[in-house]
CSV table of C-alpha atoms in Angstrom, one decimal:
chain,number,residue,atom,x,y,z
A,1438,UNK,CA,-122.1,-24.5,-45.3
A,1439,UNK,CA,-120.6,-20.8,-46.6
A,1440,UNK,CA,-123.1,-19.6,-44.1
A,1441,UNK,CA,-121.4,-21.5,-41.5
A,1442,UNK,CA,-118.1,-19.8,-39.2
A,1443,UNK,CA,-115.5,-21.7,-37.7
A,1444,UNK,CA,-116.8,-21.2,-34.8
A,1445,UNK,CA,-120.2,-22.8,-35.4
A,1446,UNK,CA,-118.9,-26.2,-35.9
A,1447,UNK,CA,-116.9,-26.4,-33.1
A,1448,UNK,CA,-119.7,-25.2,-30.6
A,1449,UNK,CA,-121.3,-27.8,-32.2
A,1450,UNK,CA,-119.1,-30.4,-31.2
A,1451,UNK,CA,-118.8,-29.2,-28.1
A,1452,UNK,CA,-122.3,-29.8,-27.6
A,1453,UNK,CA,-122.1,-33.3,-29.3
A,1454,UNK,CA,-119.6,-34.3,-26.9
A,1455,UNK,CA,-118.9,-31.6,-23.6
A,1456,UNK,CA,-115.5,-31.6,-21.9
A,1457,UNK,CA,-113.7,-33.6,-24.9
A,1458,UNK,CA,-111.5,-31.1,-26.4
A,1459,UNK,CA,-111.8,-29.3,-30.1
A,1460,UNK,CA,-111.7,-31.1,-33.6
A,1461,UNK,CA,-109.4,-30.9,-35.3
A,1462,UNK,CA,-110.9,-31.1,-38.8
A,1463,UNK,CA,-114.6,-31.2,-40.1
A,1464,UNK,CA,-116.7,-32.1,-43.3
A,1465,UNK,CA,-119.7,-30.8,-43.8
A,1466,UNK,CA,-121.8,-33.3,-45.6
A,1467,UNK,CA,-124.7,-32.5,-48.3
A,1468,UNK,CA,-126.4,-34.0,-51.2
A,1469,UNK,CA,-129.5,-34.8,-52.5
A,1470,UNK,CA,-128.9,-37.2,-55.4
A,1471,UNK,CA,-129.1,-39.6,-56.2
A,1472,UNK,CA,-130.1,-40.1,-52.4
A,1473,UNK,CA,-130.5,-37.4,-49.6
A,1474,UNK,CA,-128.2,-37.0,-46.5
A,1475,UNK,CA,-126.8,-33.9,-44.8
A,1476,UNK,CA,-124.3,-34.4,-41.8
A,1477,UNK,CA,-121.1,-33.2,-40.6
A,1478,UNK,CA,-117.9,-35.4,-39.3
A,1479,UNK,CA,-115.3,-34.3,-37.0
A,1480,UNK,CA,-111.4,-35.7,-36.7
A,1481,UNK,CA,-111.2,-35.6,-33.4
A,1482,UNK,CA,-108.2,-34.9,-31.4
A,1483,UNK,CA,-106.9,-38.2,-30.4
A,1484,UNK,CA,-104.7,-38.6,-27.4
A,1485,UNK,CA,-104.9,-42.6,-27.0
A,1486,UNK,CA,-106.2,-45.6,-28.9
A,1487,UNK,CA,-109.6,-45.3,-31.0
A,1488,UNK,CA,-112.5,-47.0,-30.5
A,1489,UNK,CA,-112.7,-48.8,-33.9
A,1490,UNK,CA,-115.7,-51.4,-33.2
A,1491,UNK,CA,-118.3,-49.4,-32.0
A,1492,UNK,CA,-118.0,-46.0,-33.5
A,1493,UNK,CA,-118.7,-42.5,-32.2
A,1494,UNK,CA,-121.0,-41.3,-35.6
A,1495,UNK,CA,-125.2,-40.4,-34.5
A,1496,UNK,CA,-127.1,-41.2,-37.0
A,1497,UNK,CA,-130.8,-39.2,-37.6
A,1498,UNK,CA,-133.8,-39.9,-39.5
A,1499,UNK,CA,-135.6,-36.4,-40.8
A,1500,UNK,CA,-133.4,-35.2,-37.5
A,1501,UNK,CA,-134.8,-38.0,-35.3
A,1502,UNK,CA,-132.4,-39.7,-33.1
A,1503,UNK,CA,-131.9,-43.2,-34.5
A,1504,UNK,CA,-128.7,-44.7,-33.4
A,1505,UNK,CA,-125.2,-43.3,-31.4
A,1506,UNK,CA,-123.5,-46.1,-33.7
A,1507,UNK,CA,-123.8,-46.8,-37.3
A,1508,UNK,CA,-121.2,-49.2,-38.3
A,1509,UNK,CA,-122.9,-50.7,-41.4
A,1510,UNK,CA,-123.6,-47.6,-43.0
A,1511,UNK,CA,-120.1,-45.6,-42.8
A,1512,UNK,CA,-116.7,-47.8,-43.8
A,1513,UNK,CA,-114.7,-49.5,-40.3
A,1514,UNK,CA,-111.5,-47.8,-40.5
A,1515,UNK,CA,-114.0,-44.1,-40.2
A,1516,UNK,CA,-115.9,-45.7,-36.9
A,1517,UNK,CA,-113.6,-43.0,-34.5
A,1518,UNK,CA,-114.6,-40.3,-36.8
A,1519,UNK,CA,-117.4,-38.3,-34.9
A,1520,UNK,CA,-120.5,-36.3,-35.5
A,1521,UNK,CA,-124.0,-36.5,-37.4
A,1522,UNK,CA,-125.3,-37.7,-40.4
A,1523,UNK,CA,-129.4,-37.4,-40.9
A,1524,UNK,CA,-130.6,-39.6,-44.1
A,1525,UNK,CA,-134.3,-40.7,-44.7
A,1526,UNK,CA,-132.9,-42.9,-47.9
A,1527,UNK,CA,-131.2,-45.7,-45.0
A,1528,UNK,CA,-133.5,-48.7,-44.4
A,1529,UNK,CA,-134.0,-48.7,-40.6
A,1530,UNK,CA,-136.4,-52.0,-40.4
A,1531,UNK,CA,-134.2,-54.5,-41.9
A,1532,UNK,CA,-131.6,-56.7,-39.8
A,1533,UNK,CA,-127.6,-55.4,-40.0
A,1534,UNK,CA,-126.6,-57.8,-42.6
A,1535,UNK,CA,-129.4,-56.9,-44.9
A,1536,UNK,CA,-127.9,-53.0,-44.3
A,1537,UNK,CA,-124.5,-54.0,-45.0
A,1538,UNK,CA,-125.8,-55.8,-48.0
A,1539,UNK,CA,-128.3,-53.0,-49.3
A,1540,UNK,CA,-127.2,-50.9,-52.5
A,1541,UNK,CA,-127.8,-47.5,-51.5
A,1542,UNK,CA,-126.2,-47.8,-47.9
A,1543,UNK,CA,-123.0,-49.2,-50.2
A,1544,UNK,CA,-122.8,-45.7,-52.1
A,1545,UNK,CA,-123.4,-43.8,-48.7
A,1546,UNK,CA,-120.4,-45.3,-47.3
A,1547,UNK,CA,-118.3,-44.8,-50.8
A,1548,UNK,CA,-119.9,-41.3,-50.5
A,1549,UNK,CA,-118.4,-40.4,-47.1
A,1550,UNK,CA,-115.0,-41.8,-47.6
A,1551,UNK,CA,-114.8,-39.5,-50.8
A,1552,UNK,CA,-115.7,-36.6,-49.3
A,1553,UNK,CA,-113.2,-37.9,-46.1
A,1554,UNK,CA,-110.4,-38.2,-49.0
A,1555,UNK,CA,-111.3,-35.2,-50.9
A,1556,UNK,CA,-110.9,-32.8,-47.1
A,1557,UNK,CA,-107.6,-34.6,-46.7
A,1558,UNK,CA,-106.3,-34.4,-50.6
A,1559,UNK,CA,-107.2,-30.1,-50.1
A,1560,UNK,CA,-105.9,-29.5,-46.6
A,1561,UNK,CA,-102.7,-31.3,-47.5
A,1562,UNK,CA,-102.6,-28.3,-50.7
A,1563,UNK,CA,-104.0,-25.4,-48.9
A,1564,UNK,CA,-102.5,-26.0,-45.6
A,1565,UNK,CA,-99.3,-28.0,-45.3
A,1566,UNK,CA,-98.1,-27.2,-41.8
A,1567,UNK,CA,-101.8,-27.8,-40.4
A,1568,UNK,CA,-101.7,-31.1,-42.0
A,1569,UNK,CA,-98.3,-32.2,-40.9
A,1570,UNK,CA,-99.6,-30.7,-37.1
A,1571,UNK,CA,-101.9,-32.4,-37.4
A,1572,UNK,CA,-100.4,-36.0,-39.3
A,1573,UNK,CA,-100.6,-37.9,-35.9
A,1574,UNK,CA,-104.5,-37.9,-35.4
A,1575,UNK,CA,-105.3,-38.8,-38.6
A,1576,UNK,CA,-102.4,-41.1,-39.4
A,1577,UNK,CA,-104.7,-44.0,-38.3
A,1578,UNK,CA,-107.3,-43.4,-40.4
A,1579,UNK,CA,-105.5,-42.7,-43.8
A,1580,UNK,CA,-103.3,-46.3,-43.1
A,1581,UNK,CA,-105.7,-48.2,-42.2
A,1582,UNK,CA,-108.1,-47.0,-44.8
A,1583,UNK,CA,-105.4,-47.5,-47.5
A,1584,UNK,CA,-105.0,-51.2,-45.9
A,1585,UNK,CA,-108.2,-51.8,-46.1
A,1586,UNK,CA,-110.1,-49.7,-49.3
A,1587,UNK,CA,-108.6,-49.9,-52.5
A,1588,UNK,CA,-110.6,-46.4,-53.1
A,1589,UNK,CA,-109.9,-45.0,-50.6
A,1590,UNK,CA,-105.8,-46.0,-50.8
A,1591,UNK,CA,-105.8,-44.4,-54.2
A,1592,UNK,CA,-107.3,-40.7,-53.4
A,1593,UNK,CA,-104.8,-41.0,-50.3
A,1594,UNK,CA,-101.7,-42.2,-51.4
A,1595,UNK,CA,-100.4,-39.0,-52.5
A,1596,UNK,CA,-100.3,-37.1,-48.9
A,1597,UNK,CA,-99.0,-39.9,-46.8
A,1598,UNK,CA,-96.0,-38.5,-45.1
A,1599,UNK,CA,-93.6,-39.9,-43.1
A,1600,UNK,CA,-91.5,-37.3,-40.2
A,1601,UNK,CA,-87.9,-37.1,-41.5
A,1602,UNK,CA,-84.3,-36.3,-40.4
A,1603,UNK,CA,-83.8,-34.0,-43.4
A,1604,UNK,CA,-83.8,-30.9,-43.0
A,1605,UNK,CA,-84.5,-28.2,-46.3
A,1606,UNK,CA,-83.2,-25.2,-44.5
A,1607,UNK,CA,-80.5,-24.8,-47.2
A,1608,UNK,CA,-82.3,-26.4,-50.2
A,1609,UNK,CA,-85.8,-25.2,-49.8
A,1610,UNK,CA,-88.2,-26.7,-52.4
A,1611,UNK,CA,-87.3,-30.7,-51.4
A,1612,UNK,CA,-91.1,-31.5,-50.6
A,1613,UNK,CA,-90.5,-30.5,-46.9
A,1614,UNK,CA,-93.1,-29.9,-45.3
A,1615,UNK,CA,-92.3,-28.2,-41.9
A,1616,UNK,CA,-94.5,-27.9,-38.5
A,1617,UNK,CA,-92.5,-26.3,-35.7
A,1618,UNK,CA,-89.4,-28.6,-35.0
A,1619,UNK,CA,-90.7,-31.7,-37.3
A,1620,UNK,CA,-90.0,-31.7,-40.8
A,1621,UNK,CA,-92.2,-33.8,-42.6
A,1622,UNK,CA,-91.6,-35.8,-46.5
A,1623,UNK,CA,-93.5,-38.3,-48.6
A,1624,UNK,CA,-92.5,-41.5,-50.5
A,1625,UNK,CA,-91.4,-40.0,-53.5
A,1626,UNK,CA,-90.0,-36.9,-51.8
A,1627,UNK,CA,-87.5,-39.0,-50.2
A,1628,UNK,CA,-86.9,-41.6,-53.0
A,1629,UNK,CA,-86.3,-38.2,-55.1
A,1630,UNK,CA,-83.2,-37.2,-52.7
A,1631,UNK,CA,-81.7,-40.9,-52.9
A,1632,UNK,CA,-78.1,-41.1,-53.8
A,1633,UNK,CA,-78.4,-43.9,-55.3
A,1634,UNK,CA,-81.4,-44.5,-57.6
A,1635,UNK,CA,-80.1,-47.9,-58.0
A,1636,UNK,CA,-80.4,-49.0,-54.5
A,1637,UNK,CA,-84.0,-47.4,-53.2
A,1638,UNK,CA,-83.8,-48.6,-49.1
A,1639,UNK,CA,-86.2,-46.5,-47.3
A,1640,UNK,CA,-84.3,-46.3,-43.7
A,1641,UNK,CA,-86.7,-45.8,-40.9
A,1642,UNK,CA,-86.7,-45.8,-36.8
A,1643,UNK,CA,-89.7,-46.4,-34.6
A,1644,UNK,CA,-88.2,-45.6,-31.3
A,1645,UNK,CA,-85.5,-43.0,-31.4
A,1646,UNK,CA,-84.5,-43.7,-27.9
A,1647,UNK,CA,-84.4,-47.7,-28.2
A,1648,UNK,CA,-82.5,-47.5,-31.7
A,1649,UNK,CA,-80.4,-44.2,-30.8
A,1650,UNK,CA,-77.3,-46.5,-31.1
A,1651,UNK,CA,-77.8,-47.4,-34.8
A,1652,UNK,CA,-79.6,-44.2,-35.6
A,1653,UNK,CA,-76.6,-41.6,-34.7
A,1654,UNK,CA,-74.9,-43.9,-36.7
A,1655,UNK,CA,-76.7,-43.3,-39.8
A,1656,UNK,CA,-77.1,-40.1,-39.3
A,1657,UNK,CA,-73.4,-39.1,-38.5
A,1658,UNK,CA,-72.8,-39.8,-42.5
A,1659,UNK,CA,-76.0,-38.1,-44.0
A,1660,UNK,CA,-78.7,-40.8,-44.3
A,1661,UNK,CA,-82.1,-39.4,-44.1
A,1662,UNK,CA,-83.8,-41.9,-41.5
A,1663,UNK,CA,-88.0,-41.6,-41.7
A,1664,UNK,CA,-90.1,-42.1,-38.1
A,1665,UNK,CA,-92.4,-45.0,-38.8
A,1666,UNK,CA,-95.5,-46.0,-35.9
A,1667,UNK,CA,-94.8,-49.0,-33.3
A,1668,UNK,CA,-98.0,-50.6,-34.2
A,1669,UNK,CA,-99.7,-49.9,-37.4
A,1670,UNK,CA,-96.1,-49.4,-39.2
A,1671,UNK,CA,-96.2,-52.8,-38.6
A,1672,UNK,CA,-98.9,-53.4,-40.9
A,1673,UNK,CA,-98.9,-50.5,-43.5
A,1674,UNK,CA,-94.8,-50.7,-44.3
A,1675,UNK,CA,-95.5,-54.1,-46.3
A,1676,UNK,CA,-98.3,-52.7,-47.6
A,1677,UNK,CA,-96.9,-49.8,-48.9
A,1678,UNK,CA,-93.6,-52.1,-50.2
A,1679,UNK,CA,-96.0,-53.8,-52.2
A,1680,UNK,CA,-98.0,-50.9,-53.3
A,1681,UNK,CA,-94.4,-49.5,-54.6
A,1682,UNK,CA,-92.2,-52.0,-55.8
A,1683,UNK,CA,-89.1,-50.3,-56.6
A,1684,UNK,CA,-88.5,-49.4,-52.7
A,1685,UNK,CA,-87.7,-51.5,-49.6
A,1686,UNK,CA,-88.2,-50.1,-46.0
A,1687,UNK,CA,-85.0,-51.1,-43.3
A,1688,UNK,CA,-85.0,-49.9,-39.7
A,1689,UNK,CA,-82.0,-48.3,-38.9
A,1690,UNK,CA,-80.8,-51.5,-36.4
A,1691,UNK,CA,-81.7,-54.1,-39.6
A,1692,UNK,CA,-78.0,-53.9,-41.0
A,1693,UNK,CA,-75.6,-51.5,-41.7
A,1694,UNK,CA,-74.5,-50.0,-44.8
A,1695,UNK,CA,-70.9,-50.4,-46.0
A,1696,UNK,CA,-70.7,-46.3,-46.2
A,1697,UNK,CA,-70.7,-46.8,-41.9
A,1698,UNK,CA,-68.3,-49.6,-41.7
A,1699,UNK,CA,-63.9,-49.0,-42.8
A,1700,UNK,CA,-62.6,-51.5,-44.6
A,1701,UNK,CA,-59.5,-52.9,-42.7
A,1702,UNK,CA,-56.5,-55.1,-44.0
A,1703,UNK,CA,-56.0,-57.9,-41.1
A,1704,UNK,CA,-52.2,-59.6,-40.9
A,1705,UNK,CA,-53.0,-63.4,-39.5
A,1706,UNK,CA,-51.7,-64.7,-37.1
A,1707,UNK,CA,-49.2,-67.9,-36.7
A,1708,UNK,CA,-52.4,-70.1,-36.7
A,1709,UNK,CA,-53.6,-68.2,-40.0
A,1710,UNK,CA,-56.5,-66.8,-37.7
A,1711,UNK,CA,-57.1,-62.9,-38.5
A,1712,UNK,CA,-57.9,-60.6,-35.6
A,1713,UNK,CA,-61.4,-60.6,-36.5
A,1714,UNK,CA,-61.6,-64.3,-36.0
A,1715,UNK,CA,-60.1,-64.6,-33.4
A,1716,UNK,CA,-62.1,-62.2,-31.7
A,1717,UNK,CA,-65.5,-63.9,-32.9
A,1718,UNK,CA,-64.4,-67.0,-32.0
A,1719,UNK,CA,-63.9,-65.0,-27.9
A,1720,UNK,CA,-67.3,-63.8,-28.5
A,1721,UNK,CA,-69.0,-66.6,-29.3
A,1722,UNK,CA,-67.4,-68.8,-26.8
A,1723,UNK,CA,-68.1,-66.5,-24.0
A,1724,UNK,CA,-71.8,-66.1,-25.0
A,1725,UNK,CA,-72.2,-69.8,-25.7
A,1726,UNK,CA,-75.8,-69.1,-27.3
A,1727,UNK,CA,-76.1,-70.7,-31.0
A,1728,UNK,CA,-78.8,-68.3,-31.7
A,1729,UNK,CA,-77.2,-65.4,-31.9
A,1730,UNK,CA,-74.6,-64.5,-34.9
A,1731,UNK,CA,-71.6,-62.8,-34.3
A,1732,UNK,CA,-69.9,-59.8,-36.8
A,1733,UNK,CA,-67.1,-58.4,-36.5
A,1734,UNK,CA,-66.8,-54.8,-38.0
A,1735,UNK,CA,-65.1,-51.5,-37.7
A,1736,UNK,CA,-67.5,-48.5,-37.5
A,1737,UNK,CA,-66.6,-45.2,-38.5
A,1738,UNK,CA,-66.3,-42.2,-36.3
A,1739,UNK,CA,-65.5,-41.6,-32.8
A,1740,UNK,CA,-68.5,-41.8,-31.1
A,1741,UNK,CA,-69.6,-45.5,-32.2
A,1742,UNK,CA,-70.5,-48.2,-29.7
A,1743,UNK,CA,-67.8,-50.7,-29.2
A,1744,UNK,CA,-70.7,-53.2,-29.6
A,1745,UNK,CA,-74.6,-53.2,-30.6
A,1746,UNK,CA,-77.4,-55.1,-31.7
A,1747,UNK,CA,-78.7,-55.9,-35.1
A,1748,UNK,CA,-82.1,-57.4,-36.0
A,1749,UNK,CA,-82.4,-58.6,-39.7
A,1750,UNK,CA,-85.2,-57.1,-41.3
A,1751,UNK,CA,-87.6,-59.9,-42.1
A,1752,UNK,CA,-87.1,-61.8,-39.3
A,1753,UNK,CA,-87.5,-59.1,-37.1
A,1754,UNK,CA,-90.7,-58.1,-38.6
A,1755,UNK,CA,-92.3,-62.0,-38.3
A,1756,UNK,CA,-91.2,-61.2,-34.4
A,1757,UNK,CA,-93.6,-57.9,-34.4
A,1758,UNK,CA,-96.2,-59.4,-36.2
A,1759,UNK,CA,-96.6,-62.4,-33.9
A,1760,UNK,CA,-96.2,-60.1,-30.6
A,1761,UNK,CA,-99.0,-57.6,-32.1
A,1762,UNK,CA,-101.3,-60.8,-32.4
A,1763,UNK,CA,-100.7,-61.4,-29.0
A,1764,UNK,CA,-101.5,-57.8,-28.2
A,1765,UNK,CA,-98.2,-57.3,-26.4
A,1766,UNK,CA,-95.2,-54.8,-27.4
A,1767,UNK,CA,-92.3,-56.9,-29.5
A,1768,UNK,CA,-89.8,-57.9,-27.4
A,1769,UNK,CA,-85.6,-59.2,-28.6
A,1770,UNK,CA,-86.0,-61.7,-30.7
A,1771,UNK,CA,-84.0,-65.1,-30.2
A,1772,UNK,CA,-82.3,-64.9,-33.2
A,1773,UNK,CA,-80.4,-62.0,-33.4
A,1774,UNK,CA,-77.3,-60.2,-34.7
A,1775,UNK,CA,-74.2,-59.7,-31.8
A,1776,UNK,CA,-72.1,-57.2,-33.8
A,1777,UNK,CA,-68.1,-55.9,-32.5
A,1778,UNK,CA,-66.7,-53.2,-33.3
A,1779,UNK,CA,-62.9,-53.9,-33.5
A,1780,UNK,CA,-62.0,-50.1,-34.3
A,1781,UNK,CA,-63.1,-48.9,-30.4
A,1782,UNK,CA,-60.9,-48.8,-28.0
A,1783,UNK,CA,-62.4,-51.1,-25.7
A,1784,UNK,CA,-62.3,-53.7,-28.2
A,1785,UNK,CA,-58.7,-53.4,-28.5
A,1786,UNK,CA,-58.3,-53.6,-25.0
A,1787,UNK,CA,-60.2,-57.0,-25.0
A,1788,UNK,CA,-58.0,-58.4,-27.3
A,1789,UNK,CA,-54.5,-57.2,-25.2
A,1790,UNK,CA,-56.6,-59.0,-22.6
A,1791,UNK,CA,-57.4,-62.2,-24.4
A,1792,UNK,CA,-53.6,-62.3,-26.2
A,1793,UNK,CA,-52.1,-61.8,-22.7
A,1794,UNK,CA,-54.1,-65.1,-21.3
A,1795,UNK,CA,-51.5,-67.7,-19.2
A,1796,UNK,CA,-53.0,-70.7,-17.4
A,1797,UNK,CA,-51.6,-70.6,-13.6
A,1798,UNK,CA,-51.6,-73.8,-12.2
A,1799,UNK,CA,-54.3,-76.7,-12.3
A,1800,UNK,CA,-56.8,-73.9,-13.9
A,1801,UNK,CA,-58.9,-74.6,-16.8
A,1802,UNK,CA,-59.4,-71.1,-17.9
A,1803,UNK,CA,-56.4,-67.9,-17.4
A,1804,UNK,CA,-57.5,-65.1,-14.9
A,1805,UNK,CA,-57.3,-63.0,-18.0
A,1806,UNK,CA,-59.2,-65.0,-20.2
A,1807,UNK,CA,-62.2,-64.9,-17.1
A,1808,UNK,CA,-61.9,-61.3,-17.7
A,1809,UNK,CA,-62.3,-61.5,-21.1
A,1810,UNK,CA,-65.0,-63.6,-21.1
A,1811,UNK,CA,-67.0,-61.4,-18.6
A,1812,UNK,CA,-66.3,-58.4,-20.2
A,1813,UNK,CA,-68.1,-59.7,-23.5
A,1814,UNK,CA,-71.0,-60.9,-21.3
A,1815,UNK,CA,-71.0,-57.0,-20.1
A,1816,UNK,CA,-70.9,-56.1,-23.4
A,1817,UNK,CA,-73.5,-57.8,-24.6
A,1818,UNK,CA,-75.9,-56.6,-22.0
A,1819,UNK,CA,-74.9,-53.1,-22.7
A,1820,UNK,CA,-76.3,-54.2,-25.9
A,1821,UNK,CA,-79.3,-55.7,-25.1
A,1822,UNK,CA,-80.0,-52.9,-22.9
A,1823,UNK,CA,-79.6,-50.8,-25.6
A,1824,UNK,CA,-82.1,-52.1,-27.4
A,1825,UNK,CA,-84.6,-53.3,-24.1
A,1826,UNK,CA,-83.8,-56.6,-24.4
A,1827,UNK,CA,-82.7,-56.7,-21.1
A,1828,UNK,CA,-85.6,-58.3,-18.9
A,1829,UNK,CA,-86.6,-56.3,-16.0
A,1830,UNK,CA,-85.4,-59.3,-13.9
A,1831,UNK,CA,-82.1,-59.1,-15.1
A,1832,UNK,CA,-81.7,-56.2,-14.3
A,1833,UNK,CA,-80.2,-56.5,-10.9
A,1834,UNK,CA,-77.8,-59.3,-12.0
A,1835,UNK,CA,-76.7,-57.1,-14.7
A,1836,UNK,CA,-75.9,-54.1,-11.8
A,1837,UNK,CA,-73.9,-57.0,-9.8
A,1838,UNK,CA,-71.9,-58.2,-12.2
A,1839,UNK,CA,-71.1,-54.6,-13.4
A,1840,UNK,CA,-70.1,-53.8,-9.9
A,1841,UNK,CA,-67.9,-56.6,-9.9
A,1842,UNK,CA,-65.9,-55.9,-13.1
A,1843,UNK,CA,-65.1,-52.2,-12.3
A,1844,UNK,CA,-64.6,-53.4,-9.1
């Protein structure tokens, strides 16, 4: 291998597999006790899902061709890994369950994952901004190796990283690790800049466009929010809240912290209702959905949303769970949380609207009060919306009805 250039392994990927791009990282494989195998595995440069059934490793005999796939030999979460690996010590006449089963094809997988770990563990220390460059090709294999390999989840643990809002530009040394306009922190890193030792919530966004709402929010006073997967996140947070139990992952639009909310007095009214009442009682009339709970906050800052949606933690994640078992992207779950925020201004204007109402005539419900009622309809799409809660065939009812209001 010190013979070897950069350049050597990569033509010999490219001859492996023409017209598919460079690796992105390689391992050169060699031992000869206490059995013999040489080989070399590529990360390669993955742009879409991986194929992690069949597997993309060739496996040689004494540099005979035996088989493009060798999914008993090398552990199931290495399968997308790709190149060569020529052993005369794997048993080639026995059926796959007796391979799985066989001792020495056991310590060829452990082998491989070690040395797997062991290129990770050094490129993390030698070459930080190439790791974080490179963090979203390999992401799937560390998490679902750590998932699924004790082992392996112990080598690795160390240099999982997560992108990050913070930013160490003024406090260098906060285990930042930067790669162009991403900055990039593990676990402890960011459980090391908590306020708060005593309350350890990891905040985290998957979609920064979808949860934009609630993540400006959190931002605008500080918070450090983490970028977690759509999919695998789905899987590997849990795992790594019970790997660490001192911390607790919430997305961004789970709740929100009291540090985002003012604390208001409220005068009641001469029906003893407060303002906030009486505005979730409007809400919740007007909505007429027993699923879906209605708060009533005020939101510091200018720039808040005079309304937005909330999905509790835990119930949220049953929601993505059940859609990734379904293979289909999580959608708004039923039970959700409606919440108002009294301190904008068009909330105040709703409740003028609601305080003015007068009944004209045989009329059940005040021309105001219809106003009132559509406006929080409108709001609530805006919400849902928001979030892409809004079906697509809602869509042009929500246009209408929008048209109609400004109207």
């Amino acid at each position: 291998p010190k013979e070897l250039k950069d350049q050597d392994y990569i033509d010999f990927y490219r001859y492996l597999y023409p017209f598919q791009g460079d690796p992105l990282i390689w391992i050169h494989l060699n031992t000869d006790y206490p059995y013999n195998l040489q080989g070399i595995l590529y990360f390669p440069n993955m742009s879409g899902r991986a194929d992690w059934e069949k597997g993309e490793i060739k496996l040689y005999c004494n540099q005979v061709f035996v088989s493009d796939s060798i999914k008993e030999v090398v552990p199931k979460y290495l399968l997308p890994l790709r190149g060569v690996i020529d052993s005369a010590d794997i048993p080639l006449n026995v059926s796959r369950s007796a391979l799985q089963t066989d001792r020495r094809v056991r310590s060829i997988g452990n082998f491989v994952a070690k040395k797997v770990a062991d290129k990770l563990r050094s490129l993390r220390t030698d070459d930080p901004q190439f790791y974080a460059q490179t963090w979203e090709s390999i992401a799937p294999f560390i998490k679902i190796g750590a998932m699924e390999d004790e082992k392996f989840a112990e080598q690795i643990e160390e240099i999982i990283i997560f992108a990050t809002t913070y930013s160490d530009n003024d406090k260098p040394g906060e285990n930042i690790i930067s790669s162009g306009s991403s900055n990039y922190t593990t676990i402890n890193g960011y459980k090391s800049r908590l306020k708060k030792a005593s309350d350890p919530r990891i905040i985290y966004c998957t979609d920064k466009i979808a949860q934009s709402t609630a993540l400006n929010l959190w931002e605008s006073q500080g918070a450090e929010v983490l970028t977690a997967e759509t999919v695998i996140d789905t899987q590997f947070i849990p795992w790594l809240e019970e790997r660490n139990k001192d911390v607790k992952f919430q997305r961004v639009d789970s709740e929100l912290d009291d540090s985002l909310k003012v604390d208001n007095s409220q005068i009641t009214d001469k029906d003893g209702q407060t303002t906030s009442n009486a505005l979730r009682d409007l809400v919740k009339k007007a909505l007429n959905n027993e699923s879906i709970t209605i708060q009533v906050q005020s939101l510091k800052g200018t720039d808040t949303p005079p309304a937005m949606i909330l999905l509790p933690e835990q119930m949220r994640r049953i929601n993505d769970i059940g859609a990734l078992m379904e293979q289909k992207l999580p959608g708004l779950p039923d039970n959700h949380v409606f919440l108002i925020n009294l301190h904008h201004p068009i909330i105040q204007s709703l409740i003028t609207i609601k305080s003015g109402a007068v009944l004209i005539g045989n009329e059940e419900v005040s021309p105001t009060e219809r106003m009132a009622n559509e406006l929080v309809i409108h709001l609530y799409d805006m919400a849902r919306l928001g979030v892409g809660g809004l079906e697509s065939n809602e869509i042009a009812g929500f246009q209408q009805r929008t048209a109609e209001l400004i109207g």
